[in-house]
Amino acid sequence: MKKLSTKEKRTQELLAADAAVSLASPLLEISFPDELAVLFSVAAHPTESVLYLGLANGYVYAYRYKVVQGRPVVSLQLGTETAECSVMWRTRRHKGSVRCLALDADGDKLYSIGTDSVLKVADSKTGKVLQKCVISEGAGATKLVVTDKVVLVGMESGEVLVLSVGDLTQRNKITRIHEGDAINDIFHFAKRSMYKFVSLGQTTLAYWDCNMDDTREREKIRMSDDQEDEILCGAFVDDQVGDTLVCGMGEGILTVWKPEKNDLEDQMSRVKVCKNDSIDCIVPTLQDDNCVWCGCSDGKLYKVDAKRGKVVETRVHAIADECSFLDLDCEYHVVSGSMESVKVWGEPLEEEQEDSGNSENSDSFSDSSDSSDSSSEEFTGELTGLSREELIAELDKDIDVEPAETQEPKQKKQRRQKQGSSNNESHGITKFEGL
């Protein structure tokens, strides 16, 4: 019998899995054909079906949409409308590009920062500016986080500005958290205190109190060990429990951290998600399934079970573009964005989920330094939305295929509102100088 080559084996595997591929597809897709008006930031309203889009030309668009599971995708270009998707408002909000967008917990106010170093607060329904202030000039903003008490602005210079949420006056400035490297991400450690935060920069993770006096209490910043790989993004799997957080790395690894076990000194386990590509953004599913969505530079979304250490689903956002932004809308649909498009995703149909649960096909693709934290070290994935020809074209990608494991949705809108801050990743735009 003729021995099959590696490529032929991969072809057979992909074709065999073709029958079990989930048909989860986007419910809404907005594209950006103008090269000067590409997408730089996304924020989804916590209680209404509204998307806010920040563009490279300084414009902010607010789109209201109505999509139904099982119906054909609603597809349109920026600036156009359909019966299901309309523009609430649009405005030239900043001179230069829009760096970051974030909503408050109720979704009433939209915060934005541009390359003009101006922070603006607007009514999310009308777009009318309510407040504005000039932040530190000379260094661009990389991250914007809004809580009930404070507004945090992470800077390329490595500083974190702490502003009062009421009048935007500066309450504190924390410097050189990551030895002067740019702030890649900031997220709230709500379980411990309303003033505790985790930041990521270069190859370290830091845990600190935003109210501290930086000149006298520098030693209170808790730094992780050097991870020897850039940490680009992170999130708590469940911010109300606060027992597990995950970080996306530059080499495609998802690291799992346990604050209660070693006070964030080092990662506890690792999950290999996308070989030779980076994990650029993360958002938790908020479905009580121990899962997060990872947006990667290969243009795909990976659903990762952090408890079991395995990829359970894969969706393709774009073939030739990075998946740089992730969020959840008010119905817990995952929202993915690249510079050329933004998509609101539906879920697989029930009969497809039942079919996918009848077969298993996985290969080992993870490692761990704490076996008690992960009951499985297998990598599994599911390519969705691809034709047979596109599946074959994925032969050069190091992805194993398995039907997605499903969870019964457990939506909790109050919990979604408490999350407060946007998980939009904005470090990726810093390479576009002058925008």
PDB file of N, CA and C in Angstrom, residues 50 105 246 253:
ATOM      1  N   VAL A  50     -26.071  47.755  19.709  1.00  0.00           N
ATOM      2  CA  VAL A  50     -25.419  48.921  19.115  1.00  0.00           C
ATOM      3  C   VAL A  50     -23.919  48.690  19.106  1.00  0.00           C
ATOM      4  N   ALA A 105     -20.447  51.302  32.528  1.00  0.00           N
ATOM      5  CA  ALA A 105     -21.139  50.042  32.828  1.00  0.00           C
ATOM      6  C   ALA A 105     -22.568  50.013  32.312  1.00  0.00           C
ATOM      7  N   VAL A 246      -6.170  34.831  32.043  1.00  0.00           N
ATOM      8  CA  VAL A 246      -5.405  34.307  30.913  1.00  0.00           C
ATOM      9  C   VAL A 246      -4.760  35.465  30.168  1.00  0.00           C
ATOM     10  N   ILE A 253       0.698  31.536  22.304  1.00  0.00           N
ATOM     11  CA  ILE A 253       0.420  30.757  23.513  1.00  0.00           C
ATOM     12  C   ILE A 253      -0.572  31.510  24.393  1.00  0.00           C
TER      13      ILE A 253
END
